């Protein structure tokens, strides 16, 4: 290995797997309030007043955050954080960390991956991640939707993360922990394809045309672009997923019924509720995650080279 530059080394699958999970957790710690605001805006409109009018409590991403801080306290912005970190460690490790390996699988070990191979790899790891980590996503959404302080009104759903897992399994069955798995698989197949393939292609083009070198500005630009495109493509499915996962038993017959009810009661604009916090959250999450992920890979490979280099 002497004389080999760190950039010439390819990170192992294990480095990518654990590096992706770690980077995703770090990104969640920073952007979680935006995700919580997105969930609150997405479920707004489900409840109506006694006069049958739609209850509008939150207006805009920063208005939602401000309202939550005033009425529930700053801690409410991090409702469900534990489940969120559990989700990222298991979820992002699979969907992001295994993407390159799956891409090689579809190209039979070659480095010439076309758009079809990239899309197939993104869909596959996205679906695998949901099937594995769905319970953590259900609990995260339930906590984010739960109004802090609502226990005083007798409507608190769960006392803690582990209580949420136990309560859902007891009252809704094991299937309750995988509630919304169908729309979530659809949503994450779309997100993964949009996010990873866009990042992959934009980064590749930047390097190919020597616009930037393989450094932080390059990663920032590719990640921001991926976040914008992904939000536009995935927002409708994301809203349906959130509504369905947060719903009480029997409210909707399924994800399609949830989408139909949204269209009937609130119109097509309902599918883009929470778009701005979705974009702000996804763009900032992508930037933090991909920049951190790239740095982890580089530092691990440099450390590996120093260990293997002769003294």
PDB file of C-alpha atoms in Angstrom:
ATOM      1  CA  UNK A   1       0.000   0.000   0.000  1.00  0.00           C
ATOM      2  CA  UNK A   2       3.033   2.281   0.097  1.00  0.00           C
ATOM      3  CA  UNK A   3       2.806   5.184  -2.290  1.00  0.00           C
ATOM      4  CA  UNK A   4      -0.976   4.925  -2.629  1.00  0.00           C
ATOM      5  CA  UNK A   5      -2.843   8.149  -2.015  1.00  0.00           C
ATOM      6  CA  UNK A   6      -5.835   8.135   0.347  1.00  0.00           C
ATOM      7  CA  UNK A   7      -8.087   9.247  -2.494  1.00  0.00           C
ATOM      8  CA  UNK A   8      -7.041   6.152  -4.497  1.00  0.00           C
ATOM      9  CA  UNK A   9      -8.414   3.849  -1.807  1.00  0.00           C
ATOM     10  CA  UNK A  10     -12.008   2.683  -1.934  1.00  0.00           C
ATOM     11  CA  UNK A  11     -13.851   2.575   1.411  1.00  0.00           C
ATOM     12  CA  UNK A  12     -15.006  -0.874   2.421  1.00  0.00           C
ATOM     13  CA  UNK A  13     -18.676  -1.803   2.664  1.00  0.00           C
ATOM     14  CA  UNK A  14     -18.388  -1.784   6.473  1.00  0.00           C
ATOM     15  CA  UNK A  15     -16.971   1.760   6.480  1.00  0.00           C
ATOM     16  CA  UNK A  16     -19.822   2.937   4.245  1.00  0.00           C
ATOM     17  CA  UNK A  17     -22.451   1.087   6.318  1.00  0.00           C
ATOM     18  CA  UNK A  18     -21.450   2.463   9.721  1.00  0.00           C
ATOM     19  CA  UNK A  19     -20.295   5.793   8.315  1.00  0.00           C
ATOM     20  CA  UNK A  20     -23.704   6.421   6.721  1.00  0.00           C
ATOM     21  CA  UNK A  21     -25.533   5.617   9.961  1.00  0.00           C
ATOM     22  CA  UNK A  22     -23.260   7.877  12.013  1.00  0.00           C
ATOM     23  CA  UNK A  23     -23.497  10.761   9.532  1.00  0.00           C
ATOM     24  CA  UNK A  24     -27.305  10.410   9.392  1.00  0.00           C
ATOM     25  CA  UNK A  25     -27.580  10.558  13.198  1.00  0.00           C
ATOM     26  CA  UNK A  26     -25.469  13.715  13.246  1.00  0.00           C
ATOM     27  CA  UNK A  27     -27.669  15.262  10.540  1.00  0.00           C
ATOM     28  CA  UNK A  28     -30.816  14.343  12.498  1.00  0.00           C
ATOM     29  CA  UNK A  29     -29.514  16.007  15.667  1.00  0.00           C
ATOM     30  CA  UNK A  30     -29.139  19.280  13.764  1.00  0.00           C
ATOM     31  CA  UNK A  31     -32.274  19.226  11.602  1.00  0.00           C
ATOM     32  CA  UNK A  32     -34.818  17.418  13.823  1.00  0.00           C
ATOM     33  CA  UNK A  33     -36.888  20.562  14.666  1.00  0.00           C
ATOM     34  CA  UNK A  34     -37.544  21.082  10.952  1.00  0.00           C
ATOM     35  CA  UNK A  35     -38.697  17.473  10.649  1.00  0.00           C
ATOM     36  CA  UNK A  36     -41.059  17.890  13.620  1.00  0.00           C
ATOM     37  CA  UNK A  37     -42.488  21.097  12.105  1.00  0.00           C
ATOM     38  CA  UNK A  38     -43.009  19.241   8.832  1.00  0.00           C
ATOM     39  CA  UNK A  39     -44.974  16.467  10.567  1.00  0.00           C
ATOM     40  CA  UNK A  40     -47.192  18.981  12.423  1.00  0.00           C
ATOM     41  CA  UNK A  41     -47.993  20.806   9.187  1.00  0.00           C
ATOM     42  CA  UNK A  42     -48.648  17.557   7.328  1.00  0.00           C
ATOM     43  CA  UNK A  43     -51.216  16.292   9.850  1.00  0.00           C
ATOM     44  CA  UNK A  44     -52.892  19.698  10.179  1.00  0.00           C
ATOM     45  CA  UNK A  45     -56.344  19.546   8.646  1.00  0.00           C
ATOM     46  CA  UNK A  46     -57.224  16.087   9.958  1.00  0.00           C
ATOM     47  CA  UNK A  47     -58.990  17.613  12.982  1.00  0.00           C
ATOM     48  CA  UNK A  48     -61.981  19.923  12.708  1.00  0.00           C
ATOM     49  CA  UNK A  49     -63.732  22.180  15.205  1.00  0.00           C
ATOM     50  CA  UNK A  50     -67.213  21.480  16.558  1.00  0.00           C
ATOM     51  CA  UNK A  51     -68.571  23.775  13.800  1.00  0.00           C
ATOM     52  CA  UNK A  52     -66.970  21.546  11.177  1.00  0.00           C
ATOM     53  CA  UNK A  53     -64.302  24.083  10.261  1.00  0.00           C
ATOM     54  CA  UNK A  54     -60.697  23.120   9.677  1.00  0.00           C
ATOM     55  CA  UNK A  55     -58.485  23.891  12.668  1.00  0.00           C
ATOM     56  CA  UNK A  56     -55.418  25.909  11.574  1.00  0.00           C
ATOM     57  CA  UNK A  57     -52.911  26.046  14.388  1.00  0.00           C
ATOM     58  CA  UNK A  58     -49.647  26.222  12.474  1.00  0.00           C
ATOM     59  CA  UNK A  59     -48.660  28.640   9.710  1.00  0.00           C
ATOM     60  CA  UNK A  60     -45.375  28.133   7.910  1.00  0.00           C
ATOM     61  CA  UNK A  61     -42.251  26.408   9.105  1.00  0.00           C
ATOM     62  CA  UNK A  62     -40.955  29.144  11.398  1.00  0.00           C
ATOM     63  CA  UNK A  63     -44.464  29.977  12.590  1.00  0.00           C
ATOM     64  CA  UNK A  64     -44.932  26.311  13.496  1.00  0.00           C
ATOM     65  CA  UNK A  65     -41.650  26.208  15.406  1.00  0.00           C
ATOM     66  CA  UNK A  66     -42.512  29.457  17.179  1.00  0.00           C
ATOM     67  CA  UNK A  67     -45.986  28.189  18.136  1.00  0.00           C
ATOM     68  CA  UNK A  68     -44.592  24.922  19.447  1.00  0.00           C
ATOM     69  CA  UNK A  69     -41.952  26.665  21.563  1.00  0.00           C
ATOM     70  CA  UNK A  70     -44.528  29.077  23.023  1.00  0.00           C
ATOM     71  CA  UNK A  71     -47.242  26.496  23.764  1.00  0.00           C
ATOM     72  CA  UNK A  72     -45.222  23.350  24.472  1.00  0.00           C
ATOM     73  CA  UNK A  73     -41.694  24.490  25.234  1.00  0.00           C
ATOM     74  CA  UNK A  74     -38.421  24.056  23.278  1.00  0.00           C
ATOM     75  CA  UNK A  75     -38.204  20.331  24.117  1.00  0.00           C
ATOM     76  CA  UNK A  76     -41.268  19.691  21.937  1.00  0.00           C
ATOM     77  CA  UNK A  77     -39.126  20.295  18.845  1.00  0.00           C
ATOM     78  CA  UNK A  78     -37.209  17.132  19.716  1.00  0.00           C
ATOM     79  CA  UNK A  79     -40.208  14.872  20.411  1.00  0.00           C
ATOM     80  CA  UNK A  80     -39.282  11.424  19.127  1.00  0.00           C
ATOM     81  CA  UNK A  81     -35.540  12.144  18.849  1.00  0.00           C
ATOM     82  CA  UNK A  82     -34.546   8.807  20.430  1.00  0.00           C
ATOM     83  CA  UNK A  83     -36.660   6.874  17.925  1.00  0.00           C
ATOM     84  CA  UNK A  84     -35.327   9.171  15.196  1.00  0.00           C
ATOM     85  CA  UNK A  85     -31.715   8.296  16.013  1.00  0.00           C
ATOM     86  CA  UNK A  86     -32.600   4.603  16.247  1.00  0.00           C
ATOM     87  CA  UNK A  87     -34.224   4.942  12.837  1.00  0.00           C
ATOM     88  CA  UNK A  88     -31.236   6.636  11.227  1.00  0.00           C
ATOM     89  CA  UNK A  89     -28.690   4.196  12.637  1.00  0.00           C
ATOM     90  CA  UNK A  90     -30.606   1.257  11.202  1.00  0.00           C
ATOM     91  CA  UNK A  91     -32.265   2.956   8.236  1.00  0.00           C
ATOM     92  CA  UNK A  92     -29.567   5.168   6.716  1.00  0.00           C
ATOM     93  CA  UNK A  93     -26.918   2.486   7.207  1.00  0.00           C
ATOM     94  CA  UNK A  94     -28.865   0.256   4.825  1.00  0.00           C
ATOM     95  CA  UNK A  95     -30.268   2.713   2.276  1.00  0.00           C
ATOM     96  CA  UNK A  96     -27.142   4.873   1.934  1.00  0.00           C
ATOM     97  CA  UNK A  97     -24.337   2.646   3.188  1.00  0.00           C
ATOM     98  CA  UNK A  98     -25.247  -0.277   0.918  1.00  0.00           C
ATOM     99  CA  UNK A  99     -26.068   1.832  -2.161  1.00  0.00           C
ATOM    100  CA  UNK A 100     -22.630   1.502  -3.790  1.00  0.00           C
ATOM    101  CA  UNK A 101     -22.537  -2.243  -3.108  1.00  0.00           C
ATOM    102  CA  UNK A 102     -25.994  -2.693  -4.619  1.00  0.00           C
ATOM    103  CA  UNK A 103     -24.980  -0.554  -7.599  1.00  0.00           C
ATOM    104  CA  UNK A 104     -22.036  -2.871  -8.208  1.00  0.00           C
ATOM    105  CA  UNK A 105     -24.355  -5.859  -7.858  1.00  0.00           C
ATOM    106  CA  UNK A 106     -26.570  -4.574 -10.676  1.00  0.00           C
ATOM    107  CA  UNK A 107     -23.565  -3.722 -12.870  1.00  0.00           C
ATOM    108  CA  UNK A 108     -21.941  -7.102 -12.073  1.00  0.00           C
ATOM    109  CA  UNK A 109     -18.941  -5.567 -10.370  1.00  0.00           C
ATOM    110  CA  UNK A 110     -18.082  -2.946 -12.991  1.00  0.00           C
ATOM    111  CA  UNK A 111     -17.740   0.782 -12.337  1.00  0.00           C
ATOM    112  CA  UNK A 112     -19.812   1.764 -15.375  1.00  0.00           C
ATOM    113  CA  UNK A 113     -23.179   2.331 -13.734  1.00  0.00           C
ATOM    114  CA  UNK A 114     -25.907   3.742 -15.953  1.00  0.00           C
ATOM    115  CA  UNK A 115     -29.014   5.570 -14.777  1.00  0.00           C
ATOM    116  CA  UNK A 116     -30.987   2.309 -14.762  1.00  0.00           C
ATOM    117  CA  UNK A 117     -28.526   0.570 -12.450  1.00  0.00           C
ATOM    118  CA  UNK A 118     -28.442   3.559 -10.120  1.00  0.00           C
ATOM    119  CA  UNK A 119     -32.234   3.718  -9.946  1.00  0.00           C
ATOM    120  CA  UNK A 120     -32.483  -0.014  -9.265  1.00  0.00           C
ATOM    121  CA  UNK A 121     -29.869   0.251  -6.515  1.00  0.00           C
ATOM    122  CA  UNK A 122     -31.685   3.197  -4.923  1.00  0.00           C
ATOM    123  CA  UNK A 123     -35.065   1.453  -5.024  1.00  0.00           C
ATOM    124  CA  UNK A 124     -33.626  -1.751  -3.587  1.00  0.00           C
ATOM    125  CA  UNK A 125     -31.778  -0.260  -0.615  1.00  0.00           C
ATOM    126  CA  UNK A 126     -34.680   2.121   0.087  1.00  0.00           C
ATOM    127  CA  UNK A 127     -37.156  -0.772   0.265  1.00  0.00           C
ATOM    128  CA  UNK A 128     -34.760  -2.915   2.334  1.00  0.00           C
ATOM    129  CA  UNK A 129     -34.255  -0.108   4.842  1.00  0.00           C
ATOM    130  CA  UNK A 130     -37.997   0.425   5.353  1.00  0.00           C
ATOM    131  CA  UNK A 131     -38.703  -3.273   5.834  1.00  0.00           C
ATOM    132  CA  UNK A 132     -35.999  -3.362   8.496  1.00  0.00           C
ATOM    133  CA  UNK A 133     -36.517  -0.053  10.312  1.00  0.00           C
ATOM    134  CA  UNK A 134     -40.247   0.707   9.931  1.00  0.00           C
ATOM    135  CA  UNK A 135     -41.103   0.395  13.684  1.00  0.00           C
ATOM    136  CA  UNK A 136     -38.657   3.184  14.538  1.00  0.00           C
ATOM    137  CA  UNK A 137     -40.284   5.429  11.909  1.00  0.00           C
ATOM    138  CA  UNK A 138     -43.803   4.745  13.236  1.00  0.00           C
ATOM    139  CA  UNK A 139     -42.779   5.634  16.805  1.00  0.00           C
ATOM    140  CA  UNK A 140     -40.867   8.743  15.658  1.00  0.00           C
ATOM    141  CA  UNK A 141     -43.885  10.104  13.761  1.00  0.00           C
ATOM    142  CA  UNK A 142     -46.271   9.342  16.647  1.00  0.00           C
ATOM    143  CA  UNK A 143     -44.070  11.301  19.078  1.00  0.00           C
ATOM    144  CA  UNK A 144     -43.608  14.224  16.694  1.00  0.00           C
ATOM    145  CA  UNK A 145     -47.372  14.451  16.234  1.00  0.00           C
ATOM    146  CA  UNK A 146     -48.039  14.180  19.985  1.00  0.00           C
ATOM    147  CA  UNK A 147     -48.620  17.610  21.510  1.00  0.00           C
ATOM    148  CA  UNK A 148     -46.399  18.053  24.557  1.00  0.00           C
ATOM    149  CA  UNK A 149     -48.493  18.909  27.575  1.00  0.00           C
ATOM    150  CA  UNK A 150     -51.549  17.169  26.122  1.00  0.00           C
ATOM    151  CA  UNK A 151     -51.397  14.665  28.990  1.00  0.00           C
ATOM    152  CA  UNK A 152     -53.110  17.313  31.089  1.00  0.00           C
ATOM    153  CA  UNK A 153     -56.109  16.899  28.800  1.00  0.00           C
ATOM    154  CA  UNK A 154     -55.932  13.126  29.052  1.00  0.00           C
ATOM    155  CA  UNK A 155     -54.802  12.463  25.478  1.00  0.00           C
ATOM    156  CA  UNK A 156     -51.128  11.590  25.942  1.00  0.00           C
ATOM    157  CA  UNK A 157     -50.402   8.506  23.876  1.00  0.00           C
ATOM    158  CA  UNK A 158     -47.004   7.300  25.127  1.00  0.00           C
ATOM    159  CA  UNK A 159     -44.771   7.993  28.111  1.00  0.00           C
ATOM    160  CA  UNK A 160     -41.510   7.048  26.435  1.00  0.00           C
ATOM    161  CA  UNK A 161     -39.907   5.427  23.413  1.00  0.00           C
ATOM    162  CA  UNK A 162     -39.931   1.851  24.733  1.00  0.00           C
ATOM    163  CA  UNK A 163     -43.467   2.357  26.058  1.00  0.00           C
ATOM    164  CA  UNK A 164     -44.502   3.380  22.548  1.00  0.00           C
ATOM    165  CA  UNK A 165     -43.116   0.162  21.034  1.00  0.00           C
ATOM    166  CA  UNK A 166     -44.837  -1.942  23.702  1.00  0.00           C
ATOM    167  CA  UNK A 167     -48.147  -0.051  23.552  1.00  0.00           C
ATOM    168  CA  UNK A 168     -48.393  -0.198  19.766  1.00  0.00           C
ATOM    169  CA  UNK A 169     -47.592  -3.921  19.742  1.00  0.00           C
ATOM    170  CA  UNK A 170     -50.124  -4.581  22.518  1.00  0.00           C
ATOM    171  CA  UNK A 171     -53.013  -2.471  21.215  1.00  0.00           C
ATOM    172  CA  UNK A 172     -52.492  -2.725  17.453  1.00  0.00           C
ATOM    173  CA  UNK A 173     -50.578  -5.971  17.168  1.00  0.00           C
ATOM    174  CA  UNK A 174     -47.116  -6.498  15.714  1.00  0.00           C
ATOM    175  CA  UNK A 175     -48.505  -5.304  12.392  1.00  0.00           C
ATOM    176  CA  UNK A 176     -49.082  -1.912  14.034  1.00  0.00           C
ATOM    177  CA  UNK A 177     -45.321  -1.408  14.233  1.00  0.00           C
ATOM    178  CA  UNK A 178     -45.166  -1.828  10.467  1.00  0.00           C
ATOM    179  CA  UNK A 179     -48.152   0.459   9.860  1.00  0.00           C
ATOM    180  CA  UNK A 180     -47.738   2.432   6.670  1.00  0.00           C
ATOM    181  CA  UNK A 181     -44.981   0.116   5.463  1.00  0.00           C
ATOM    182  CA  UNK A 182     -46.440   0.117   1.931  1.00  0.00           C
ATOM    183  CA  UNK A 183     -46.507   3.889   1.424  1.00  0.00           C
ATOM    184  CA  UNK A 184     -43.211   4.192   3.266  1.00  0.00           C
ATOM    185  CA  UNK A 185     -41.548   1.704   0.909  1.00  0.00           C
ATOM    186  CA  UNK A 186     -42.942   3.695  -2.018  1.00  0.00           C
ATOM    187  CA  UNK A 187     -41.864   6.973  -0.450  1.00  0.00           C
ATOM    188  CA  UNK A 188     -38.345   5.794   0.360  1.00  0.00           C
ATOM    189  CA  UNK A 189     -37.836   4.107  -2.987  1.00  0.00           C
ATOM    190  CA  UNK A 190     -38.667   7.495  -4.546  1.00  0.00           C
ATOM    191  CA  UNK A 191     -36.576   9.424  -2.007  1.00  0.00           C
ATOM    192  CA  UNK A 192     -33.614   7.095  -2.316  1.00  0.00           C
ATOM    193  CA  UNK A 193     -33.653   7.202  -6.103  1.00  0.00           C
ATOM    194  CA  UNK A 194     -34.071  10.980  -6.193  1.00  0.00           C
ATOM    195  CA  UNK A 195     -31.602  11.670  -3.396  1.00  0.00           C
ATOM    196  CA  UNK A 196     -28.764   9.217  -4.018  1.00  0.00           C
ATOM    197  CA  UNK A 197     -28.960   9.090  -7.801  1.00  0.00           C
ATOM    198  CA  UNK A 198     -29.143  12.893  -8.080  1.00  0.00           C
ATOM    199  CA  UNK A 199     -26.247  13.330  -5.648  1.00  0.00           C
ATOM    200  CA  UNK A 200     -24.282  10.611  -7.448  1.00  0.00           C
ATOM    201  CA  UNK A 201     -24.795  12.083 -10.917  1.00  0.00           C
ATOM    202  CA  UNK A 202     -24.284  15.760  -9.984  1.00  0.00           C
ATOM    203  CA  UNK A 203     -21.111  14.985  -8.042  1.00  0.00           C
ATOM    204  CA  UNK A 204     -19.842  12.877 -10.952  1.00  0.00           C
ATOM    205  CA  UNK A 205     -20.540  15.653 -13.470  1.00  0.00           C
ATOM    206  CA  UNK A 206     -18.864  18.292 -11.279  1.00  0.00           C
ATOM    207  CA  UNK A 207     -15.725  16.165 -11.093  1.00  0.00           C
ATOM    208  CA  UNK A 208     -15.877  15.098 -14.743  1.00  0.00           C
ATOM    209  CA  UNK A 209     -15.954  18.689 -16.039  1.00  0.00           C
ATOM    210  CA  UNK A 210     -13.441  19.914 -13.417  1.00  0.00           C
ATOM    211  CA  UNK A 211     -15.903  22.462 -12.012  1.00  0.00           C
ATOM    212  CA  UNK A 212     -14.722  21.610  -8.498  1.00  0.00           C
ATOM    213  CA  UNK A 213     -12.464  19.076  -6.888  1.00  0.00           C
ATOM    214  CA  UNK A 214     -13.744  16.265  -4.656  1.00  0.00           C
ATOM    215  CA  UNK A 215     -14.078  18.490  -1.599  1.00  0.00           C
ATOM    216  CA  UNK A 216     -16.627  20.200   0.656  1.00  0.00           C
ATOM    217  CA  UNK A 217     -18.029  22.735  -1.908  1.00  0.00           C
ATOM    218  CA  UNK A 218     -18.615  19.888  -4.357  1.00  0.00           C
ATOM    219  CA  UNK A 219     -20.400  17.771  -1.728  1.00  0.00           C
ATOM    220  CA  UNK A 220     -22.442  20.800  -0.587  1.00  0.00           C
ATOM    221  CA  UNK A 221     -23.628  21.617  -4.110  1.00  0.00           C
ATOM    222  CA  UNK A 222     -24.560  18.027  -4.961  1.00  0.00           C
ATOM    223  CA  UNK A 223     -26.350  17.522  -1.635  1.00  0.00           C
ATOM    224  CA  UNK A 224     -28.370  20.753  -1.890  1.00  0.00           C
ATOM    225  CA  UNK A 225     -29.475  19.925  -5.445  1.00  0.00           C
ATOM    226  CA  UNK A 226     -30.457  16.410  -4.406  1.00  0.00           C
ATOM    227  CA  UNK A 227     -32.529  17.793  -1.521  1.00  0.00           C
ATOM    228  CA  UNK A 228     -34.493  20.162  -3.770  1.00  0.00           C
ATOM    229  CA  UNK A 229     -35.311  17.571  -6.427  1.00  0.00           C
ATOM    230  CA  UNK A 230     -36.195  14.929  -3.842  1.00  0.00           C
ATOM    231  CA  UNK A 231     -38.634  17.231  -2.017  1.00  0.00           C
ATOM    232  CA  UNK A 232     -40.555  17.991  -5.203  1.00  0.00           C
ATOM    233  CA  UNK A 233     -40.805  14.332  -6.207  1.00  0.00           C
ATOM    234  CA  UNK A 234     -41.468  12.744  -2.814  1.00  0.00           C
ATOM    235  CA  UNK A 235     -43.621  15.268  -0.930  1.00  0.00           C
ATOM    236  CA  UNK A 236     -47.078  13.825  -1.847  1.00  0.00           C
ATOM    237  CA  UNK A 237     -46.129  10.302  -0.773  1.00  0.00           C
ATOM    238  CA  UNK A 238     -44.453  11.662   2.357  1.00  0.00           C
ATOM    239  CA  UNK A 239     -47.626  13.475   3.468  1.00  0.00           C
ATOM    240  CA  UNK A 240     -49.768  10.351   2.952  1.00  0.00           C
ATOM    241  CA  UNK A 241     -47.207   8.259   4.840  1.00  0.00           C
ATOM    242  CA  UNK A 242     -47.187  10.652   7.785  1.00  0.00           C
ATOM    243  CA  UNK A 243     -50.992  10.889   7.966  1.00  0.00           C
ATOM    244  CA  UNK A 244     -51.474   7.135   7.745  1.00  0.00           C
ATOM    245  CA  UNK A 245     -48.750   6.227  10.258  1.00  0.00           C
ATOM    246  CA  UNK A 246     -50.066   8.745  12.784  1.00  0.00           C
ATOM    247  CA  UNK A 247     -53.748   7.751  12.389  1.00  0.00           C
ATOM    248  CA  UNK A 248     -55.713   5.840  15.014  1.00  0.00           C
ATOM    249  CA  UNK A 249     -56.888   2.312  14.246  1.00  0.00           C
ATOM    250  CA  UNK A 250     -59.746   2.243  11.718  1.00  0.00           C
ATOM    251  CA  UNK A 251     -59.477   5.869  10.594  1.00  0.00           C
ATOM    252  CA  UNK A 252     -58.291   4.864   7.139  1.00  0.00           C
ATOM    253  CA  UNK A 253     -58.738   1.561   5.316  1.00  0.00           C
ATOM    254  CA  UNK A 254     -55.266   1.889   3.865  1.00  0.00           C
ATOM    255  CA  UNK A 255     -52.770   4.300   2.383  1.00  0.00           C
ATOM    256  CA  UNK A 256     -54.781   4.739  -0.829  1.00  0.00           C
ATOM    257  CA  UNK A 257     -57.935   5.453   1.194  1.00  0.00           C
ATOM    258  CA  UNK A 258     -55.941   8.020   3.184  1.00  0.00           C
ATOM    259  CA  UNK A 259     -54.870   9.731  -0.047  1.00  0.00           C
ATOM    260  CA  UNK A 260     -58.452   9.709  -1.385  1.00  0.00           C
ATOM    261  CA  UNK A 261     -59.796  11.219   1.856  1.00  0.00           C
ATOM    262  CA  UNK A 262     -57.136  13.935   1.739  1.00  0.00           C
ATOM    263  CA  UNK A 263     -58.045  14.811  -1.831  1.00  0.00           C
ATOM    264  CA  UNK A 264     -61.771  14.816  -1.045  1.00  0.00           C
ATOM    265  CA  UNK A 265     -61.584  16.843   2.187  1.00  0.00           C
ATOM    266  CA  UNK A 266     -58.641  19.167   1.577  1.00  0.00           C
ATOM    267  CA  UNK A 267     -57.916  19.211  -2.140  1.00  0.00           C
ATOM    268  CA  UNK A 268     -54.682  18.558  -4.090  1.00  0.00           C
ATOM    269  CA  UNK A 269     -52.746  21.224  -2.169  1.00  0.00           C
ATOM    270  CA  UNK A 270     -52.884  18.938   0.890  1.00  0.00           C
ATOM    271  CA  UNK A 271     -50.284  16.685  -0.732  1.00  0.00           C
ATOM    272  CA  UNK A 272     -47.751  19.502  -0.508  1.00  0.00           C
ATOM    273  CA  UNK A 273     -48.504  20.515   3.069  1.00  0.00           C
ATOM    274  CA  UNK A 274     -45.288  21.169   4.904  1.00  0.00           C
ATOM    275  CA  UNK A 275     -43.373  21.588   1.625  1.00  0.00           C
ATOM    276  CA  UNK A 276     -41.123  24.377   2.893  1.00  0.00           C
ATOM    277  CA  UNK A 277     -40.074  22.597   6.099  1.00  0.00           C
ATOM    278  CA  UNK A 278     -39.712  19.409   4.048  1.00  0.00           C
ATOM    279  CA  UNK A 279     -37.349  21.198   1.675  1.00  0.00           C
ATOM    280  CA  UNK A 280     -35.458  23.054   4.407  1.00  0.00           C
ATOM    281  CA  UNK A 281     -35.145  19.866   6.411  1.00  0.00           C
ATOM    282  CA  UNK A 282     -34.193  17.609   3.489  1.00  0.00           C
ATOM    283  CA  UNK A 283     -31.757  20.078   1.931  1.00  0.00           C
ATOM    284  CA  UNK A 284     -30.034  20.822   5.257  1.00  0.00           C
ATOM    285  CA  UNK A 285     -30.144  17.134   6.238  1.00  0.00           C
ATOM    286  CA  UNK A 286     -28.586  16.130   2.926  1.00  0.00           C
ATOM    287  CA  UNK A 287     -25.855  18.745   3.246  1.00  0.00           C
ATOM    288  CA  UNK A 288     -24.910  17.738   6.798  1.00  0.00           C
ATOM    289  CA  UNK A 289     -25.233  14.015   6.107  1.00  0.00           C
ATOM    290  CA  UNK A 290     -23.336  13.836   2.804  1.00  0.00           C
ATOM    291  CA  UNK A 291     -20.574  16.231   3.900  1.00  0.00           C
ATOM    292  CA  UNK A 292     -20.131  14.269   7.150  1.00  0.00           C
ATOM    293  CA  UNK A 293     -20.331  10.928   5.315  1.00  0.00           C
ATOM    294  CA  UNK A 294     -17.681  11.953   2.779  1.00  0.00           C
ATOM    295  CA  UNK A 295     -15.407  13.209   5.566  1.00  0.00           C
ATOM    296  CA  UNK A 296     -15.830   9.992   7.574  1.00  0.00           C
ATOM    297  CA  UNK A 297     -14.892   7.909   4.537  1.00  0.00           C
ATOM    298  CA  UNK A 298     -11.842  10.056   3.798  1.00  0.00           C
ATOM    299  CA  UNK A 299     -10.563  10.082   7.389  1.00  0.00           C
ATOM    300  CA  UNK A 300     -11.060   6.340   7.830  1.00  0.00           C
ATOM    301  CA  UNK A 301      -9.174   5.604   4.610  1.00  0.00           C
ATOM    302  CA  UNK A 302      -6.348   7.970   5.616  1.00  0.00           C
ATOM    303  CA  UNK A 303      -6.134   6.252   8.980  1.00  0.00           C
ATOM    304  CA  UNK A 304      -6.126   2.858   7.276  1.00  0.00           C
ATOM    305  CA  UNK A 305      -3.319   3.965   4.951  1.00  0.00           C
ATOM    306  CA  UNK A 306      -1.218   5.218   7.877  1.00  0.00           C
ATOM    307  CA  UNK A 307      -1.669   1.882   9.673  1.00  0.00           C
ATOM    308  CA  UNK A 308      -0.660  -0.106   6.581  1.00  0.00           C
ATOM    309  CA  UNK A 309       2.228   2.123   5.500  1.00  0.00           C
ATOM    310  CA  UNK A 310       5.702   0.872   6.430  1.00  0.00           C
ATOM    311  CA  UNK A 311       7.477   2.692   9.244  1.00  0.00           C
TER     312      UNK A 311
END
